[in-house]
Tab-separated table of C-alpha atoms in Angstrom:
chain	number	residue	atom	x	y	z
A	7	MET	CA	-35.246	145.825	98.477
A	8	VAL	CA	-39.245	146.176	99.328
A	9	VAL	CA	-41.641	146.865	96.978
A	10	ILE	CA	-43.880	148.699	99.279
A	11	ASP	CA	-42.529	150.613	102.080
A	12	ASP	CA	-45.263	151.037	104.708
A	13	ARG	CA	-45.907	148.994	107.971
A	14	ASN	CA	-45.314	145.363	106.765
A	15	ASN	CA	-41.674	146.321	105.797
A	16	GLY	CA	-40.150	142.925	106.687
A	17	TRP	CA	-36.630	144.659	107.487
A	18	ARG	CA	-38.426	147.215	110.067
A	19	SER	CA	-40.503	145.064	111.813
A	20	LEU	CA	-38.617	141.928	111.338
A	21	VAL	CA	-34.980	142.151	110.641
A	22	ILE	CA	-34.177	145.187	112.831
A	23	PRO	CA	-36.065	143.768	115.739
A	24	LEU	CA	-34.134	140.413	115.518
A	25	ALA	CA	-30.829	142.598	115.236
A	26	CYS	CA	-31.548	144.049	118.434
A	27	MET	CA	-32.076	140.597	120.353
A	28	ASP	CA	-28.942	138.836	118.201
A	29	GLU	CA	-25.794	139.126	117.648
A	30	LEU	CA	-25.462	137.404	114.723
A	31	VAL	CA	-28.263	139.190	113.113
A	32	MET	CA	-27.062	142.544	113.628
A	33	SER	CA	-23.568	141.762	112.453
A	34	SER	CA	-24.881	141.017	109.113
A	35	VAL	CA	-27.106	144.102	108.784
A	36	MET	CA	-24.358	145.439	110.301
A	37	ALA	CA	-22.512	144.847	107.476
A	38	VAL	CA	-24.784	144.899	104.346
A	39	SER	CA	-25.808	148.685	106.300
A	40	ALA	CA	-21.704	149.407	105.981
A	41	PHE	CA	-21.759	148.205	102.324
A	42	HIS	CA	-24.713	150.721	101.477
A	43	LEU	CA	-22.728	153.316	102.677
A	44	SER	CA	-19.331	152.961	101.748
A	45	GLU	CA	-20.517	153.568	98.365
A	46	ARG	CA	-21.369	157.475	99.189
A	47	ALA	CA	-17.953	158.966	99.032
A	48	GLU	CA	-18.435	161.347	102.233
A	49	SER	CA	-19.004	158.024	104.183
A	50	HIS	CA	-16.517	156.124	102.830
A	51	HIS	CA	-13.558	156.543	105.587
A	52	LEU	CA	-16.417	156.190	108.270
A	53	VAL	CA	-17.102	152.587	108.020
A	54	ASN	CA	-14.928	149.385	107.197
A	55	ALA	CA	-17.444	147.110	105.076
A	56	GLY	CA	-14.779	144.373	104.099
A	57	MET	CA	-14.194	143.951	107.422
A	58	LEU	CA	-17.791	144.119	109.294
A	59	TYR	CA	-18.843	141.187	106.714
A	60	SER	CA	-15.587	138.989	107.482
A	61	LYS	CA	-17.285	139.637	111.104
A	62	ALA	CA	-20.732	138.117	109.831
A	63	ILE	CA	-19.492	134.987	108.007
A	64	LEU	CA	-17.000	133.671	110.849
A	65	ASN	CA	-19.773	134.323	113.767
A	66	LEU	CA	-21.557	132.051	110.705
A	67	GLN	CA	-18.720	129.839	110.651
A	68	LYS	CA	-19.008	129.312	114.302
A	69	ARG	CA	-23.005	128.030	113.954
A	70	GLN	CA	-22.716	125.736	110.896
A	71	ASP	CA	-23.428	122.989	112.712
A	72	LEU	CA	-27.246	123.931	112.695
A	73	HIS	CA	-27.807	120.496	114.806
A	74	GLN	CA	-27.116	121.916	117.825
A	75	TYR	CA	-29.582	124.648	118.140
A	76	ASP	CA	-33.049	124.907	118.549
A	77	ILE	CA	-35.430	126.182	116.193
A	78	HIS	CA	-35.286	129.600	117.020
A	79	SER	CA	-31.573	129.399	116.668
A	80	ARG	CA	-31.713	128.573	113.396
A	81	TYR	CA	-34.437	130.757	112.137
A	82	ARG	CA	-31.909	133.516	113.137
A	83	ILE	CA	-29.270	132.035	111.521
A	84	ILE	CA	-31.404	132.404	107.809
A	85	VAL	CA	-32.558	135.002	108.353
A	86	SER	CA	-29.041	136.576	108.724
A	87	ILE	CA	-27.778	134.370	105.918
A	88	ILE	CA	-31.028	135.978	104.119
A	89	VAL	CA	-29.849	139.633	104.966
A	90	LEU	CA	-26.076	139.232	104.056
A	91	LEU	CA	-27.338	136.851	100.374
A	92	LEU	CA	-29.313	140.328	99.801
A	93	GLY	CA	-26.484	143.037	100.026
A	94	MET	CA	-25.076	140.372	97.358
A	95	MET	CA	-27.630	141.100	95.227
A	96	VAL	CA	-27.713	144.772	95.524
A	97	ASN	CA	-24.171	145.175	95.678
A	98	GLY	CA	-23.370	142.734	92.554
A	99	SER	CA	-20.597	140.857	94.633
A	100	SER	CA	-19.431	137.359	93.470
A	101	ASP	CA	-19.584	135.890	96.704
A	102	PHE	CA	-23.906	136.014	96.084
A	103	PRO	CA	-23.096	131.904	94.703
A	104	ILE	CA	-22.030	131.325	97.853
A	105	MET	CA	-24.386	132.694	100.077
A	106	PHE	CA	-26.790	131.245	98.007
A	107	ARG	CA	-25.397	127.599	98.256
A	108	MET	CA	-25.030	128.538	102.136
A	109	LEU	CA	-29.387	129.349	102.470
A	110	GLN	CA	-29.744	126.705	100.834
A	111	SER	CA	-27.847	123.977	102.966
A	112	ALA	CA	-29.225	125.784	106.151
A	113	LEU	CA	-32.797	125.432	104.827
A	114	ASP	CA	-31.947	121.517	103.730
A	115	MET	CA	-30.828	120.689	107.286
A	116	SER	CA	-33.362	122.947	108.816
A	117	TYR	CA	-36.303	121.498	107.064
A	118	PRO	CA	-35.372	118.301	105.483
A	119	THR	CA	-39.053	117.721	104.333
A	120	HIS	CA	-39.499	120.680	102.854
A	121	SER	CA	-36.245	120.415	100.914
A	122	ARG	CA	-37.764	116.981	99.489
A	123	ALA	CA	-41.054	118.320	98.302
A	124	LEU	CA	-39.201	121.774	96.853
A	125	ASP	CA	-36.808	119.567	94.869
A	126	LEU	CA	-39.927	117.394	93.633
A	127	ILE	CA	-42.217	120.419	93.309
A	128	SER	CA	-39.479	122.464	91.304
A	129	LYS	CA	-38.775	119.749	89.103
A	130	LEU	CA	-42.067	118.791	88.325
A	131	ARG	CA	-42.786	123.195	87.087
A	132	ASP	CA	-39.566	122.706	84.712
A	133	GLN	CA	-41.019	119.039	82.999
A	134	ALA	CA	-44.317	121.026	82.756
A	135	PHE	CA	-42.657	123.964	81.445
A	136	GLN	CA	-40.601	121.601	79.098
A	137	ILE	CA	-43.920	119.918	78.118
A	138	TYR	CA	-45.546	123.577	76.968
A	139	LEU	CA	-42.615	124.427	75.091
A	140	ASN	CA	-42.617	121.148	73.219
A	141	ARG	CA	-46.156	121.361	71.977
A	142	ALA	CA	-45.773	124.724	71.013
A	143	TYR	CA	-42.288	124.232	68.926
A	144	SER	CA	-44.044	121.108	67.745
A	145	VAL	CA	-46.932	122.857	66.216
A	146	GLN	CA	-44.508	125.019	64.521
A	147	ALA	CA	-42.313	122.680	62.827
A	148	GLY	CA	-45.243	120.098	62.211
A	149	MET	CA	-43.808	117.397	64.827
A	150	THR	CA	-45.117	115.733	67.538
A	151	ALA	CA	-44.260	116.383	71.168
A	152	PRO	CA	-42.457	113.370	72.868
A	153	ALA	CA	-44.430	111.242	74.569
A	154	ASP	CA	-42.053	110.097	76.847
A	155	LEU	CA	-42.210	113.491	78.676
A	156	ILE	CA	-45.844	112.796	79.754
A	157	SER	CA	-44.998	109.475	81.154
A	158	THR	CA	-41.752	111.202	82.956
A	159	PHE	CA	-43.749	113.845	84.068
A	160	LYS	CA	-46.762	111.103	86.122
A	161	GLN	CA	-43.867	109.128	87.737
A	162	MET	CA	-41.811	112.216	88.983
A	163	LEU	CA	-45.360	112.902	90.619
A	164	GLU	CA	-46.171	109.541	91.698
A	165	SER	CA	-43.353	109.804	93.824
A	166	PHE	CA	-44.899	112.371	95.743
A	167	PRO	CA	-45.532	111.282	99.218
A	168	GLU	CA	-48.951	111.707	100.063
A	169	ALA	CA	-47.768	113.526	103.453
A	170	LEU	CA	-45.815	115.528	101.858
A	171	PRO	CA	-46.174	119.630	102.228
A	172	GLY	CA	-46.789	121.775	98.891
A	173	GLU	CA	-49.219	119.322	96.452
A	174	HIS	CA	-51.294	122.041	96.406
A	175	VAL	CA	-48.678	124.202	94.531
A	176	LEU	CA	-48.808	121.769	91.754
A	177	VAL	CA	-52.226	122.170	90.307
A	178	TRP	CA	-50.762	124.526	87.061
A	179	PRO	CA	-47.989	121.814	86.539
A	180	ILE	CA	-50.792	118.881	86.263
A	181	PHE	CA	-53.273	120.875	84.120
A	182	ILE	CA	-49.998	121.563	81.758
A	183	ALA	CA	-48.993	117.491	81.396
A	184	ALA	CA	-53.064	116.476	81.603
A	185	SER	CA	-53.748	119.148	77.976
A	186	GLU	CA	-50.929	117.009	76.373
A	187	SER	CA	-51.666	113.682	77.695
A	188	HIS	CA	-53.886	111.493	74.709
A	189	ASP	CA	-53.857	108.212	76.492
A	190	PRO	CA	-57.238	107.702	78.814
A	191	ASP	CA	-55.130	106.027	81.703
A	192	HIS	CA	-52.971	108.988	82.201
A	193	GLN	CA	-55.802	111.569	81.674
A	194	GLN	CA	-57.700	109.822	84.156
A	195	PHE	CA	-55.105	109.495	86.156
A	196	PHE	CA	-54.720	113.540	86.097
A	197	THR	CA	-58.134	113.822	86.204
A	198	ARG	CA	-58.102	112.151	89.836
A	199	LEU	CA	-55.470	114.283	91.134
A	200	LEU	CA	-57.234	117.252	90.067
A	201	GLU	CA	-60.743	116.367	91.638
A	202	LYS	CA	-58.274	115.000	95.151
A	203	GLN	CA	-57.155	119.342	95.011
A	204	PHE	CA	-60.665	120.496	94.087
A	205	HIS	CA	-62.296	118.015	97.104
A	206	ARG	CA	-59.441	119.322	99.342
A	207	ASN	CA	-59.746	123.109	98.460
A	208	GLY	CA	-62.992	123.890	96.948
A	209	PHE	CA	-61.374	126.153	94.816
A	210	MET	CA	-63.840	126.526	91.646
A	211	ASN	CA	-60.813	127.353	89.254
A	212	ILE	CA	-60.128	123.482	90.015
A	213	ALA	CA	-63.807	122.439	88.383
A	214	LYS	CA	-63.797	124.425	85.463
A	215	ALA	CA	-60.419	123.566	84.888
A	216	LEU	CA	-61.428	119.812	84.212
A	217	GLU	CA	-63.557	121.518	81.709
A	218	SER	CA	-61.248	123.112	79.784
A	219	LEU	CA	-59.529	119.271	79.861
A	220	ARG	CA	-62.637	117.863	78.581
A	221	ARG	CA	-63.187	120.112	75.822
A	222	ILE	CA	-59.257	119.956	75.211
A	223	TRP	CA	-59.163	116.205	74.892
A	224	ALA	CA	-62.800	116.202	72.838
A	225	ARG	CA	-60.743	118.385	69.943
A	226	GLY	CA	-57.912	115.343	69.618
A	227	ALA	CA	-54.154	115.170	69.460
A	228	ASP	CA	-54.008	117.535	66.578
A	229	GLU	CA	-55.071	120.741	68.332
A	230	ASN	CA	-52.937	123.137	69.297
A	231	TRP	CA	-53.799	123.590	73.147
A	232	THR	CA	-51.238	125.997	73.598
A	233	ALA	CA	-53.241	128.719	71.433
A	234	LEU	CA	-56.481	128.129	73.841
A	235	LEU	CA	-54.954	129.074	76.850
A	236	PRO	CA	-55.005	133.116	76.505
A	237	LYS	CA	-58.694	132.785	75.195
A	238	GLN	CA	-59.087	130.745	79.151
A	239	PRO	CA	-60.661	133.631	80.846
A	240	VAL	CA	-59.654	130.923	84.127
A	241	LEU	CA	-56.592	131.184	86.076
A	242	VAL	CA	-55.830	127.703	86.825
A	243	MET	CA	-53.657	127.125	90.333
């Protein structure tokens, strides 16, 4: 599953050492390995992949109340779920949705603040995607993109608490929403947010993104700014 098999191979450097220390991780590793081996004719009768998988699931069920475990134990539980999830992906198992929901629940329970941040980030990215598509489509169809898309994006962004982690990854979605903004108040709002991120991390690409926005706004609402993005030699992030 790794792209480059070198000393940074997480399976070898992280998962296997954890498996040697923790029975739960070991049961997940054995189950996934057994499924892999069972696909080979000569190994078909040597391992019972189904039995090992059932054992791994049973061990997870015994530890489903994460609140009674410390952070290190929770980490190993999450690693075990990820290992099984990867196994389900590789083998095309119908249990994949179940395992994925199990991972989501474990992460939500272990990192509730992060869970809320990720949910908001996901919604904001989706909204920015819709803003982009609406602009690209409206130019072809001779229509105007719905103005409420920008208002909804702004409201969601305002609901993002200052203390939540992950705000810095919203630079690109903000840039997209700002590009479609024609209301001066909205433009000032997005400008302030991007300036705040620039002062926080000092990334020059954000300053250049602000320059691009001013050029887009100066062209007016009829400008197809989506056609300008490929011509921009700067990656906004």
